[in-house]
Amino acid sequence: MQYGQKYSMLVTYSLMAANVAIYVVLQIGGEPLYMVLAQTGTDFFAGAYWQVLTAMFVHFDIFHIGFNMIALYYFGRLNEISYSRSEYLAIYFGAGLLGNLFSLFLLPLDVQTGGASGAVFGLIGSYAARNHSAVNMSLALVYAGFIFLESAGPGVNDYAH
């Protein structure tokens, strides 16, 4: 890997660090912090608009964050090579925010959700779109399916996938 490529990993590593740091803080702070940062339709429609953003960094157990960080590391690296930093961040946050907003209308209002999966799936989709060989498309779809199946569970925002 050349110096420029190593340096370009800054965004992926920063996003991973933010996700892990918030996971640790949530493990220490417990349910009161989950209530503030995780997304529920009830809270969002009552004015907690920040939750569509903060929920992207909320994970409910070690497997949830583990699978998301593996996928972020793999597809984040591929996207940082293919896109500028601003494009990469627009894809990541755009997909995560849209996934969370979309799920507000599909989930019961009292369901608490979170996870980076919507943003990661945006990276998987952008990688497949930019590098659209049959092998890359198949790899992205298989990986997306695996992440979806493995990360489904209580609190995981399946609709953001």
mmCIF file of C-alpha atoms in Angstrom:
data_model
loop_
_atom_site.group_PDB
_atom_site.id
_atom_site.type_symbol
_atom_site.label_atom_id
_atom_site.label_comp_id
_atom_site.label_asym_id
_atom_site.label_seq_id
_atom_site.Cartn_x
_atom_site.Cartn_y
_atom_site.Cartn_z
ATOM 1 C CA MET A 1 0.000 0.000 0.000
ATOM 2 C CA GLN A 2 1.352 3.393 -0.945
ATOM 3 C CA TYR A 3 1.539 6.351 1.434
ATOM 4 C CA GLY A 4 -1.432 8.062 -0.222
ATOM 5 C CA GLN A 5 -3.595 4.981 0.201
ATOM 6 C CA LYS A 6 -2.593 4.533 3.841
ATOM 7 C CA TYR A 7 -3.408 8.168 4.522
ATOM 8 C CA SER A 8 -6.747 7.822 2.774
ATOM 9 C CA MET A 9 -7.812 5.263 5.389
ATOM 10 C CA LEU A 10 -8.238 8.111 7.861
ATOM 11 C CA VAL A 11 -11.992 8.367 7.261
ATOM 12 C CA THR A 12 -12.648 4.646 7.699
ATOM 13 C CA TYR A 13 -10.489 4.413 10.811
ATOM 14 C CA SER A 14 -12.126 7.554 12.247
ATOM 15 C CA LEU A 15 -15.621 6.171 11.669
ATOM 16 C CA MET A 16 -14.618 2.862 13.233
ATOM 17 C CA ALA A 17 -13.104 4.653 16.237
ATOM 18 C CA ALA A 18 -16.257 6.750 16.693
ATOM 19 C CA ASN A 19 -18.477 3.661 16.568
ATOM 20 C CA VAL A 20 -16.324 1.753 19.062
ATOM 21 C CA ALA A 21 -15.993 4.758 21.399
ATOM 22 C CA ILE A 22 -19.744 5.282 21.478
ATOM 23 C CA TYR A 23 -20.290 1.560 22.036
ATOM 24 C CA VAL A 24 -17.965 1.661 25.057
ATOM 25 C CA VAL A 25 -19.670 4.782 26.427
ATOM 26 C CA LEU A 26 -23.073 3.128 25.991
ATOM 27 C CA GLN A 27 -21.877 0.003 27.797
ATOM 28 C CA ILE A 28 -20.765 2.148 30.712
ATOM 29 C CA GLY A 29 -23.755 4.521 30.688
ATOM 30 C CA GLY A 30 -26.384 1.871 30.052
ATOM 31 C CA GLU A 31 -30.055 2.304 29.310
ATOM 32 C CA PRO A 32 -30.320 6.069 30.010
ATOM 33 C CA LEU A 33 -27.799 6.785 27.234
ATOM 34 C CA TYR A 34 -29.440 4.292 24.877
ATOM 35 C CA MET A 35 -32.725 6.155 25.419
ATOM 36 C CA VAL A 36 -31.115 9.409 24.273
ATOM 37 C CA LEU A 37 -28.989 8.142 21.364
ATOM 38 C CA ALA A 38 -30.872 5.173 19.900
ATOM 39 C CA GLN A 39 -33.754 5.930 17.561
ATOM 40 C CA THR A 40 -37.436 5.509 18.317
ATOM 41 C CA GLY A 41 -40.231 6.950 16.252
ATOM 42 C CA THR A 42 -41.941 8.206 19.392
ATOM 43 C CA ASP A 43 -38.906 10.270 20.436
ATOM 44 C CA PHE A 44 -38.094 11.451 16.915
ATOM 45 C CA PHE A 45 -41.603 12.726 16.219
ATOM 46 C CA ALA A 46 -41.573 14.416 19.644
ATOM 47 C CA GLY A 47 -38.496 16.445 18.628
ATOM 48 C CA ALA A 48 -35.481 14.161 19.174
ATOM 49 C CA TYR A 49 -34.388 14.687 15.573
ATOM 50 C CA TRP A 50 -30.727 14.003 16.381
ATOM 51 C CA GLN A 51 -31.534 10.327 16.797
ATOM 52 C CA VAL A 52 -31.477 9.657 13.034
ATOM 53 C CA LEU A 53 -27.792 10.617 13.203
ATOM 54 C CA THR A 54 -26.757 9.298 16.613
ATOM 55 C CA ALA A 55 -28.492 5.939 16.041
ATOM 56 C CA MET A 56 -25.926 5.285 13.288
ATOM 57 C CA PHE A 57 -23.328 4.893 16.055
ATOM 58 C CA VAL A 58 -25.458 2.900 18.526
ATOM 59 C CA HIS A 59 -24.855 -0.859 18.757
ATOM 60 C CA PHE A 60 -26.625 -3.246 21.097
ATOM 61 C CA ASP A 61 -24.123 -6.053 21.557
ATOM 62 C CA ILE A 62 -20.609 -7.130 20.643
ATOM 63 C CA PHE A 63 -21.756 -9.123 17.605
ATOM 64 C CA HIS A 64 -23.769 -6.192 16.262
ATOM 65 C CA ILE A 65 -20.825 -3.800 16.381
ATOM 66 C CA GLY A 66 -18.359 -6.532 15.397
ATOM 67 C CA PHE A 67 -20.053 -7.411 12.119
ATOM 68 C CA ASN A 68 -20.632 -3.755 11.281
ATOM 69 C CA MET A 69 -16.994 -2.826 11.941
ATOM 70 C CA ILE A 70 -15.691 -5.743 9.855
ATOM 71 C CA ALA A 71 -17.904 -4.630 6.974
ATOM 72 C CA LEU A 72 -16.959 -0.966 7.486
ATOM 73 C CA TYR A 73 -13.275 -1.846 7.468
ATOM 74 C CA TYR A 74 -13.547 -3.935 4.295
ATOM 75 C CA PHE A 75 -15.896 -1.774 2.234
ATOM 76 C CA GLY A 76 -14.653 1.477 3.737
ATOM 77 C CA ARG A 77 -11.147 0.776 2.453
ATOM 78 C CA LEU A 78 -12.484 -0.028 -0.998
ATOM 79 C CA ASN A 79 -14.573 3.138 -1.080
ATOM 80 C CA GLU A 80 -11.739 5.363 0.122
ATOM 81 C CA ILE A 81 -9.709 4.235 -2.856
ATOM 82 C CA SER A 82 -12.614 4.866 -5.252
ATOM 83 C CA TYR A 83 -14.093 8.113 -3.921
ATOM 84 C CA SER A 84 -12.917 11.432 -2.515
ATOM 85 C CA ARG A 85 -13.299 11.996 1.216
ATOM 86 C CA SER A 86 -16.317 14.212 0.754
ATOM 87 C CA GLU A 87 -17.976 11.703 -1.586
ATOM 88 C CA TYR A 88 -17.227 8.847 0.822
ATOM 89 C CA LEU A 89 -18.691 10.752 3.777
ATOM 90 C CA ALA A 90 -21.729 11.778 1.719
ATOM 91 C CA ILE A 91 -22.341 8.125 0.820
ATOM 92 C CA TYR A 92 -21.829 6.916 4.396
ATOM 93 C CA PHE A 93 -23.933 9.540 6.150
ATOM 94 C CA GLY A 94 -26.464 9.852 3.332
ATOM 95 C CA ALA A 95 -27.186 6.112 3.324
ATOM 96 C CA GLY A 96 -27.263 5.933 7.124
ATOM 97 C CA LEU A 97 -29.578 8.918 7.504
ATOM 98 C CA LEU A 98 -31.914 7.800 4.713
ATOM 99 C CA GLY A 99 -32.071 4.278 6.128
ATOM 100 C CA ASN A 100 -32.933 5.612 9.562
ATOM 101 C CA LEU A 101 -35.515 8.059 8.227
ATOM 102 C CA PHE A 102 -37.103 5.361 6.076
ATOM 103 C CA SER A 103 -37.375 2.986 9.027
ATOM 104 C CA LEU A 104 -39.266 5.589 11.080
ATOM 105 C CA PHE A 105 -42.272 4.877 8.888
ATOM 106 C CA LEU A 106 -41.909 1.083 8.871
ATOM 107 C CA LEU A 107 -41.180 0.209 12.489
ATOM 108 C CA PRO A 108 -43.570 0.526 15.422
ATOM 109 C CA LEU A 109 -43.031 3.919 17.037
ATOM 110 C CA ASP A 110 -41.836 2.480 20.359
ATOM 111 C CA VAL A 111 -39.113 0.202 18.915
ATOM 112 C CA GLN A 112 -35.601 1.320 19.854
ATOM 113 C CA THR A 113 -33.142 0.856 16.964
ATOM 114 C CA GLY A 114 -29.581 1.642 16.004
ATOM 115 C CA GLY A 115 -26.547 0.502 14.090
ATOM 116 C CA ALA A 116 -24.178 1.464 11.311
ATOM 117 C CA SER A 117 -25.663 -1.101 8.936
ATOM 118 C CA GLY A 118 -27.564 1.404 6.795
ATOM 119 C CA ALA A 119 -24.385 3.417 6.246
ATOM 120 C CA VAL A 120 -22.335 0.272 5.621
ATOM 121 C CA PHE A 121 -24.888 -1.013 3.122
ATOM 122 C CA GLY A 122 -24.526 2.333 1.340
ATOM 123 C CA LEU A 123 -20.784 1.674 1.078
ATOM 124 C CA ILE A 124 -21.450 -1.837 -0.230
ATOM 125 C CA GLY A 125 -23.846 -0.457 -2.840
ATOM 126 C CA SER A 126 -21.512 2.351 -3.895
ATOM 127 C CA TYR A 127 -18.632 -0.094 -4.248
ATOM 128 C CA ALA A 128 -20.752 -2.415 -6.374
ATOM 129 C CA ALA A 129 -21.961 0.525 -8.493
ATOM 130 C CA ARG A 130 -18.456 1.919 -9.067
ATOM 131 C CA ASN A 131 -16.797 -1.445 -9.701
ATOM 132 C CA HIS A 132 -19.571 -3.244 -11.484
ATOM 133 C CA SER A 133 -17.881 -6.398 -12.660
ATOM 134 C CA ALA A 134 -19.924 -9.559 -12.145
ATOM 135 C CA VAL A 135 -17.478 -10.806 -9.512
ATOM 136 C CA ASN A 136 -17.537 -7.553 -7.515
ATOM 137 C CA MET A 137 -21.333 -7.311 -7.710
ATOM 138 C CA SER A 138 -21.675 -10.907 -6.544
ATOM 139 C CA LEU A 139 -19.195 -10.377 -3.714
ATOM 140 C CA ALA A 140 -21.018 -7.262 -2.556
ATOM 141 C CA LEU A 141 -24.410 -8.987 -2.648
ATOM 142 C CA VAL A 142 -23.204 -12.078 -0.811
ATOM 143 C CA TYR A 143 -21.492 -9.959 1.831
ATOM 144 C CA ALA A 144 -24.562 -7.743 2.206
ATOM 145 C CA GLY A 145 -26.740 -10.820 2.654
ATOM 146 C CA PHE A 146 -24.369 -12.235 5.251
ATOM 147 C CA ILE A 147 -24.241 -8.967 7.190
ATOM 148 C CA PHE A 148 -28.030 -8.683 7.066
ATOM 149 C CA LEU A 149 -28.572 -12.199 8.409
ATOM 150 C CA GLU A 150 -25.873 -11.975 11.059
ATOM 151 C CA SER A 151 -26.765 -8.538 12.337
ATOM 152 C CA ALA A 152 -30.536 -9.037 12.591
ATOM 153 C CA GLY A 153 -31.806 -9.066 16.153
ATOM 154 C CA PRO A 154 -33.400 -6.988 18.896
ATOM 155 C CA GLY A 155 -32.781 -3.290 18.369
ATOM 156 C CA VAL A 156 -31.024 -3.765 15.039
ATOM 157 C CA ASN A 157 -32.592 -1.515 12.431
ATOM 158 C CA ASP A 158 -33.341 -4.153 9.786
ATOM 159 C CA TYR A 159 -35.177 -1.639 7.587
ATOM 160 C CA ALA A 160 -32.083 0.551 7.369
ATOM 161 C CA HIS A 161 -30.335 -2.381 5.709
#
